[in-house]
C-alpha positions as a Python dict, from the first residue, in 0.01 Angstrom:
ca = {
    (1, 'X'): (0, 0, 0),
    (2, 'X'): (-346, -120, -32),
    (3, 'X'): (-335, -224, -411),
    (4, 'X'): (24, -394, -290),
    (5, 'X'): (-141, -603, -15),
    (6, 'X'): (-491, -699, -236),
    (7, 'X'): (-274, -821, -531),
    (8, 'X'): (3, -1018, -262),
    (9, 'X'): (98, -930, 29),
    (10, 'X'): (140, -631, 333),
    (11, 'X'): (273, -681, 724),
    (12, 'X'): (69, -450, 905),
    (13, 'X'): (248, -307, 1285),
    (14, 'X'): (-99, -431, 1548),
    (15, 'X'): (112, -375, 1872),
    (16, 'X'): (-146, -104, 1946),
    (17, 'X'): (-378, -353, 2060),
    (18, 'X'): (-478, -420, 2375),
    (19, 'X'): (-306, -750, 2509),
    (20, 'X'): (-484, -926, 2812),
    (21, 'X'): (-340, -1303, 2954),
    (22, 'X'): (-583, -1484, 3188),
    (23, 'X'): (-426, -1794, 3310),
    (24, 'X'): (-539, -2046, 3591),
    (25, 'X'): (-822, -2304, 3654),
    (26, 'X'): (-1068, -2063, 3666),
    (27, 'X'): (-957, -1853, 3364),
    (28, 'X'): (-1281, -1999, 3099),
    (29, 'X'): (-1536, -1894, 3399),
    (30, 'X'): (-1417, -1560, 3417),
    (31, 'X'): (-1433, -1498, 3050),
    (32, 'X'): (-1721, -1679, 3001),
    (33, 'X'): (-1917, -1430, 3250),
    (34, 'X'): (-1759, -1148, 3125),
    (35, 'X'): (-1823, -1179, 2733),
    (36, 'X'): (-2155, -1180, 2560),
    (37, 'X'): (-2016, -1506, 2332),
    (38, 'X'): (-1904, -1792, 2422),
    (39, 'X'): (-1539, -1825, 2521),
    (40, 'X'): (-1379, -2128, 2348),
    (41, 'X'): (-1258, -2430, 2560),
    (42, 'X'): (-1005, -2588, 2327),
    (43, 'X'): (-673, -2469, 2249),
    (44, 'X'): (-641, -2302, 1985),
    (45, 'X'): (-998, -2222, 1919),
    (46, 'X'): (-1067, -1841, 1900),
    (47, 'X'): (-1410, -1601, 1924),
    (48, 'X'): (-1477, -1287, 1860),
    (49, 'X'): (-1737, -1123, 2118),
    (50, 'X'): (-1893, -795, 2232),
    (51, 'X'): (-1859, -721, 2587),
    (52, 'X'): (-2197, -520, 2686),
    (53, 'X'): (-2228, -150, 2890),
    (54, 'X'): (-2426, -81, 3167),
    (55, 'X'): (-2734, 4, 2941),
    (56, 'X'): (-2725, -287, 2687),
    (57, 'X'): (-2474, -99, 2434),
    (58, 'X'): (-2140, -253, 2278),
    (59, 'X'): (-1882, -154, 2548),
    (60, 'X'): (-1595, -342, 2385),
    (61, 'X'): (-1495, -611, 2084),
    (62, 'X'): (-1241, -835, 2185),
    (63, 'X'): (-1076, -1110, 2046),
    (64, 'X'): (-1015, -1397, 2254),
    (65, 'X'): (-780, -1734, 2189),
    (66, 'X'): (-725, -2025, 2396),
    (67, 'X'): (-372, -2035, 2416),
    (68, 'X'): (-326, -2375, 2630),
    (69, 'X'): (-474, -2562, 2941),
    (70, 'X'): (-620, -2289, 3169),
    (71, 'X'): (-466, -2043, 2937),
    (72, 'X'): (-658, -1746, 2721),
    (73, 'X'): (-489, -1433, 2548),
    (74, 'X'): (-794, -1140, 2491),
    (75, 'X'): (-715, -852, 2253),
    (76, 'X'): (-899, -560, 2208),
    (77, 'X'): (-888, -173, 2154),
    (78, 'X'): (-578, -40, 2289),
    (79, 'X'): (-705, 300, 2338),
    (80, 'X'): (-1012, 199, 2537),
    (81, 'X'): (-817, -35, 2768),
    (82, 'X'): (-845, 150, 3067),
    (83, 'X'): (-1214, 210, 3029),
    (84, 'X'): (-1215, -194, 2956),
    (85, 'X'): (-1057, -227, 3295),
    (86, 'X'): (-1309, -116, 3509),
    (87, 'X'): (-1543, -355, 3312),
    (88, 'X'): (-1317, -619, 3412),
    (89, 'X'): (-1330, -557, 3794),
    (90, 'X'): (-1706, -551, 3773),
    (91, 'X'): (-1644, -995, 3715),
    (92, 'X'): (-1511, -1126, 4077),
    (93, 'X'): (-1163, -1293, 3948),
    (94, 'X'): (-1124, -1649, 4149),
    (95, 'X'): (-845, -1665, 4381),
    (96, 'X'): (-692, -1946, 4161),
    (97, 'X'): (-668, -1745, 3808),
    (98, 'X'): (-488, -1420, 3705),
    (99, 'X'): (-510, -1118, 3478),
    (100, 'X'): (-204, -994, 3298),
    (101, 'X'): (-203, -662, 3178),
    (102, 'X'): (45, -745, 2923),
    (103, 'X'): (-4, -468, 2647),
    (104, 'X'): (388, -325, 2696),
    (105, 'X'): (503, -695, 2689),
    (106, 'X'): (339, -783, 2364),
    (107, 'X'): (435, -675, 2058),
    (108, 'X'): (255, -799, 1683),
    (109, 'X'): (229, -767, 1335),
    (110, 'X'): (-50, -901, 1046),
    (111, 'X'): (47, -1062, 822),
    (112, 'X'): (-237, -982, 497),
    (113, 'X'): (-283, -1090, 162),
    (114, 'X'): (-315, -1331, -107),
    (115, 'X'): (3, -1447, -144),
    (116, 'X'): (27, -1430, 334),
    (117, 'X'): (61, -1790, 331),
    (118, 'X'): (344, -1800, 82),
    (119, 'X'): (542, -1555, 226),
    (120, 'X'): (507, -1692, 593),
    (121, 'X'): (595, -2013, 468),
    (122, 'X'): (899, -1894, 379),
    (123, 'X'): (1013, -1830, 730),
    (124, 'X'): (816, -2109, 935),
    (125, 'X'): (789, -2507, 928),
    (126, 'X'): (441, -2468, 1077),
    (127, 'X'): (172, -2629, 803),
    (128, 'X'): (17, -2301, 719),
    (129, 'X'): (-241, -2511, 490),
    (130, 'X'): (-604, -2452, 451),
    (131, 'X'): (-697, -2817, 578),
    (132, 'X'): (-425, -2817, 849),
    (133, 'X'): (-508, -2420, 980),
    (134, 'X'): (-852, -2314, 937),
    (135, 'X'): (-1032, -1946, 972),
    (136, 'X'): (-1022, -1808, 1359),
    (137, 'X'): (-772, -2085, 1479),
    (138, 'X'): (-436, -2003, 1653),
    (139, 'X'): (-140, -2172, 1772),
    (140, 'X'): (169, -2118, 1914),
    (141, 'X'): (497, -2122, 1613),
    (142, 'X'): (835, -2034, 1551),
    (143, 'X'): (859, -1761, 1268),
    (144, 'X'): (1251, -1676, 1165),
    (145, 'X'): (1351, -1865, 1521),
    (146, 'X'): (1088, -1602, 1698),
    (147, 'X'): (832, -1749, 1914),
    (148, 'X'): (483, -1620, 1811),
    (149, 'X'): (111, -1670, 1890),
    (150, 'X'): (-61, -1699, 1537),
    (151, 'X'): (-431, -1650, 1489),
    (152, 'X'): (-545, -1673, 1169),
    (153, 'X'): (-712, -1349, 1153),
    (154, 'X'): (-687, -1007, 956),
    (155, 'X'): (-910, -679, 1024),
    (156, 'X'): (-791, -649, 611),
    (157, 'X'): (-1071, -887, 529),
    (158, 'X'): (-838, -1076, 330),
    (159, 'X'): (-640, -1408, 428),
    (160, 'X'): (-390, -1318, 679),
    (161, 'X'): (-221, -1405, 1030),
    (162, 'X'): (-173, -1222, 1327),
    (163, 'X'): (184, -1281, 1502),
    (164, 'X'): (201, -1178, 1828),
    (165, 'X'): (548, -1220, 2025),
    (166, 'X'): (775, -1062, 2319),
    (167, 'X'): (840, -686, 2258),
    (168, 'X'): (1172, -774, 2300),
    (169, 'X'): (1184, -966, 1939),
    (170, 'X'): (968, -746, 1782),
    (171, 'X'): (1210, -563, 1584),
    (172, 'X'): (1387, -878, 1498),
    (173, 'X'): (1059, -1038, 1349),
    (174, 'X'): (954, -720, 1152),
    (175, 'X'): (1297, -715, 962),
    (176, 'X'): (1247, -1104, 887),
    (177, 'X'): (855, -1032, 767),
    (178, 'X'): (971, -725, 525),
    (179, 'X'): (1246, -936, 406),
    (180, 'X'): (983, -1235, 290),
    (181, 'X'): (723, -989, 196),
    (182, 'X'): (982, -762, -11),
    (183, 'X'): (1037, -1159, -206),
    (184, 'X'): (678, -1191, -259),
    (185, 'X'): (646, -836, -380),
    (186, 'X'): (517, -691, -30),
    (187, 'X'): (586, -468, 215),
    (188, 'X'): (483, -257, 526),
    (189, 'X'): (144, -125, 505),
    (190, 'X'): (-6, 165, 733),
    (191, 'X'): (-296, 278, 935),
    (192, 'X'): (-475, 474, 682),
    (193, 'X'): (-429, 241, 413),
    (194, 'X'): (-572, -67, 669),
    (195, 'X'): (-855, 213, 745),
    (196, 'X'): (-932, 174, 378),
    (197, 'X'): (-874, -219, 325),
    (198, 'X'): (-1143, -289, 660),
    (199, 'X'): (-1432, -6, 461),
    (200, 'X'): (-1393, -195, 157),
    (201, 'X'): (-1476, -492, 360),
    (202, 'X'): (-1750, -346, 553),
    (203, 'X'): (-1557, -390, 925),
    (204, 'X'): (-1613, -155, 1132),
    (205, 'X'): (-1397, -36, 1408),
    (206, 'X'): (-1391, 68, 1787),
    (207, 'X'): (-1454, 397, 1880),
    (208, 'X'): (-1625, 503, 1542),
    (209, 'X'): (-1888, 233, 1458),
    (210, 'X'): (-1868, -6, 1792),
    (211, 'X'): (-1944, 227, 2071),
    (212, 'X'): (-2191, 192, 2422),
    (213, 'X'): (-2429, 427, 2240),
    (214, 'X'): (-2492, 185, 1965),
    (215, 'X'): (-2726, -136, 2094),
    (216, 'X'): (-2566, -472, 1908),
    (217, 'X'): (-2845, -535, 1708),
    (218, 'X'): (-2775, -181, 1602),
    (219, 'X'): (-2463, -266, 1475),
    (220, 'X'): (-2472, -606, 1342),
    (221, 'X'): (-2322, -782, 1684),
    (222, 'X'): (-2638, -922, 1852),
    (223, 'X'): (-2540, -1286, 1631),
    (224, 'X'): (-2236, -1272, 1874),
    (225, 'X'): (-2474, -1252, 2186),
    (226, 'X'): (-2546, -1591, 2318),
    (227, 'X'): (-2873, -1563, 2562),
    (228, 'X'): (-2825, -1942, 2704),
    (229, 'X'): (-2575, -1827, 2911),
    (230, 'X'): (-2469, -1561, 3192),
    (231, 'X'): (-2229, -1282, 3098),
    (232, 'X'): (-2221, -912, 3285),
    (233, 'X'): (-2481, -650, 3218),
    (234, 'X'): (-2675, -957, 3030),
    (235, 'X'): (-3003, -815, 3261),
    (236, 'X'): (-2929, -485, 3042),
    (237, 'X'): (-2942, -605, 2725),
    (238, 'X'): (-3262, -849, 2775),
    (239, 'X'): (-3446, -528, 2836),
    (240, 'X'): (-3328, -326, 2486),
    (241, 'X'): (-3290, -663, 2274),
    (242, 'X'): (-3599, -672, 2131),
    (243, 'X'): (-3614, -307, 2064),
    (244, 'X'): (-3608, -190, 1705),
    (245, 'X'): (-3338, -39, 1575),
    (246, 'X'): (-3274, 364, 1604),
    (247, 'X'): (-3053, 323, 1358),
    (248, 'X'): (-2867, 60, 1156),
    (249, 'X'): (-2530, 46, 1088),
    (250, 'X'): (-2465, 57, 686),
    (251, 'X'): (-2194, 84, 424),
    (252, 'X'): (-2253, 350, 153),
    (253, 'X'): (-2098, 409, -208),
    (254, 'X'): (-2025, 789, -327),
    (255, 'X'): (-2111, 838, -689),
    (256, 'X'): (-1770, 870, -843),
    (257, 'X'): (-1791, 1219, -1030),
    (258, 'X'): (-1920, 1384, -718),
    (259, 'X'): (-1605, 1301, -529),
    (260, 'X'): (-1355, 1319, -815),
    (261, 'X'): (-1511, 1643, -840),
    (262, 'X'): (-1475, 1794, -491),
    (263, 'X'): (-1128, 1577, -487),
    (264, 'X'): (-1270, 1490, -126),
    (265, 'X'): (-1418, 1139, 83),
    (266, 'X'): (-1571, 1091, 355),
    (267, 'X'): (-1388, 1122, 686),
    (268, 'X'): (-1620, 1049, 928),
    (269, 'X'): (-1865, 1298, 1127),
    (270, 'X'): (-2033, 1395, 784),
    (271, 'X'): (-2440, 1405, 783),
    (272, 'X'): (-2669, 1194, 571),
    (273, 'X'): (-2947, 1329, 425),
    (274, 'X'): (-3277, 1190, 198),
    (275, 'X'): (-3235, 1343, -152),
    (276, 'X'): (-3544, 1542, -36),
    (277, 'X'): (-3330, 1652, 277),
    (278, 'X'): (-3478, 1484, 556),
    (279, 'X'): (-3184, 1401, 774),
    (280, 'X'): (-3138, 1002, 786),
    (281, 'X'): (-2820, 957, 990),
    (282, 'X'): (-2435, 1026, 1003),
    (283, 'X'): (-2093, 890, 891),
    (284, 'X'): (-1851, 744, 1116),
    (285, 'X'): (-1577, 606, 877),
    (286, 'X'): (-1468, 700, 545),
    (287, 'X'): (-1229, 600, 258),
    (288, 'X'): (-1111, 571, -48),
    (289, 'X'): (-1087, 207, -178),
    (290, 'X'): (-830, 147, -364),
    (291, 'X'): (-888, -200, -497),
    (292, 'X'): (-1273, -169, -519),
    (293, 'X'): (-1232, 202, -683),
    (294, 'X'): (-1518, 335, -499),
    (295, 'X'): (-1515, 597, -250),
    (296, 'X'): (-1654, 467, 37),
    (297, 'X'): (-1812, 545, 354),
    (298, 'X'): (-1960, 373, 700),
    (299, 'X'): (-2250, 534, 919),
    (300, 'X'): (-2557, 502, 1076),
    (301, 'X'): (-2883, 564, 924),
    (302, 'X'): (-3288, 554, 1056),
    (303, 'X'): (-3401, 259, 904),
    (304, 'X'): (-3739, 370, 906),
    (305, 'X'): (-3653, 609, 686),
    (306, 'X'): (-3349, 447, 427),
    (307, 'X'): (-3246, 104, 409),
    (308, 'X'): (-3023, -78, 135),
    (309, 'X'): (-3045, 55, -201),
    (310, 'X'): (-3177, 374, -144),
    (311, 'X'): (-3026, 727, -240),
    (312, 'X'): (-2867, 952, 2),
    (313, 'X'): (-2682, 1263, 18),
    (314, 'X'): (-2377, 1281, 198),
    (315, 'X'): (-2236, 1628, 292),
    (316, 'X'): (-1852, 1673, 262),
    (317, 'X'): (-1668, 1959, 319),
    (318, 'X'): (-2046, 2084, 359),
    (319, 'X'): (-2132, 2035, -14),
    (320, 'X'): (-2415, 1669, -117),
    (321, 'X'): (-2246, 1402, -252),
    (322, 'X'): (-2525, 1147, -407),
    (323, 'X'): (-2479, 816, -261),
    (324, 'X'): (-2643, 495, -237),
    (325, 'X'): (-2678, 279, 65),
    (326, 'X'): (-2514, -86, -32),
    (327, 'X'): (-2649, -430, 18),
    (328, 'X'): (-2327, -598, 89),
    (329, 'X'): (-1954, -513, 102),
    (330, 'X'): (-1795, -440, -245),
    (331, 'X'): (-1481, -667, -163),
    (332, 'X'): (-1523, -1033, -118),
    (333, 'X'): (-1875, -1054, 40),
    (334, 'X'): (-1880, -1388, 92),
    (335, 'X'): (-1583, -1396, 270),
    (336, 'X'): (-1405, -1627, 21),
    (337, 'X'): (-1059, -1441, 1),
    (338, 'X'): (-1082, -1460, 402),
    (339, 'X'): (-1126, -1822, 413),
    (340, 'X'): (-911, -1969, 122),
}
């Protein structure tokens, strides 16, 4: 599934997002003092942001489109979105603009890949060009007569859409997806194949790596926190911001023989070690990947102690597994692939 969508093309089931639809005059000024970012004002501009917890930590990553005038869809962990909710009452919403829980309503797939474009194109008139639709923008088109919500987005790292429509037409559009993927040599691609495509690319996820523990400059978010503006719990994270870093969040290769060997990666939960044995830090996320062909893992490590390029031991199934901390993702660092 993985080497499927790398070489063209995989449509990926995402209705376990979150879905959130804040609509009226007011609907930018209540995001915009919610979020750490700053909330786009023209439709079909999108954002990613971290929301921030009650001690300066990353208590959500959301997604958030304009949709239209006075009109904003948010996405963001489904499994967290009753703890989001409570973050959400803590922002007074104006008697003139509304919240929509609208996670049962919404159903969505992404669409990943190399070839993503060509096979969409196959069922939609929308210009799907580079010029015409550009990295993080969205807009509202008809794919196989469906109604959908595109952002040009994918948590594969690679080119891709996100199609988000009625639950009612979701089985509709997923039979009209496999049937252009399936002519562009594609298919359906799972969870723990995607949990390998986003390691390869270095994302990491809610709940493992993104999580109120972790400060944002801990995890590579605080260049997603924008200090000229208000946003909740923003008194919070002035007082850790300049803090140094407990621990940074890192990607890490596992020598090849040692996990051929022990036929075994890293799951997540493993301990890091120096090769002298000082502990350094922990894994949170771990993979194979396939396209890369590097076992793979994501965790937090002391940078006092290891930073990029250094050794480590990682301990699966309780035996060392020699690793090295990387410098940059192994797939498409530059972000090419995501952009083209």
């Amino acid at each position: 599934e993985a080497r499927m969508l790398r070489d063209n093309v995989g449509v990926i089931d995402i209705s376990n997002f979150a879905n959130y639809v804040i609509s009226g005059p007011s609907a930018h000024s209540w995001l915009d003092a919610l979020v750490a970012n700053h909330v786009p004002r023209d439709t079909g501009k999108s954002c990613l942001t971290p929301l921030i917890g009650v001690r300066g930590g990353l208590a959500g990553d959301f997604t958030i489109t304009c949709t239209g005038d006075d009109s904003y869809m948010m996405i963001g962990s489904g499994m967290a979105e009753r703890y989001h909710r409570r973050f959400f009452d803590m922002v007074a919403m104006p008697d003139d603009t509304k919240l929509e829980f609208a996670t049962t309503r919404i159903a969505g797939f992404n669409v990943a890949g190399p070839r993503s474009r060509e096979m969409l194109q196959r069922i939609t008139n929308a210009d799907l060009s580079n010029d015409a639709w550009r990295f993080m923008q969205s807009r509202w088109i008809d794919v196989a007569g469906i109604r959908c919500l595109a952002i040009r987005v994918s948590f594969t790292g690679d080119l891709g859409w996100e199609l988000h429509c009625d639950a009612g037409d979701q089985c509709a559009l997923y039979s009209a997806l496999l049937a252009a993927a399936s002519a562009c040599d594609g298919g359906p691609v799972g969870s723990r194949a995607l949990g390998a495509l986003r390691i390869e690319k270095g994302y990491g996820s809610w709940g493992r790596e993104y999580s109120p523990e972790y400060w944002p400059q801990e995890a590579g978010m605080d260049r997603l926190v924008r200090l000229d503006k208000a946003f909740l719990h923003k008194d919070a994270y002035l007082a850790i911001k300049d803090n140094k870093p407990r621990e940074i969040l890192s990607l890490f290769e596992i020598d090849g023989d040692a996990a051929a060997a022990s036929n075994a990666d890293a799951a997540g939960g493993e301990p890091v070690f120096t090769p002298n044995g000082q502990p350094v830090g922990r894994v949170t996320s771990g993979a194979y990947g396939y396209h890369v062909g590097m076992s793979l893992a994501i965790g937090y490590v002391d940078p006092a102690v290891a930073s990029a390029g250094d050794a480590v031991d990682i301990f699966i199934l309780g035996k060392p597994h020699r690793g090295r901390i990387l410098q940059a993702p192994p797939f498409d660092p530059a972000g090419t692939r995501l952009r083209s």
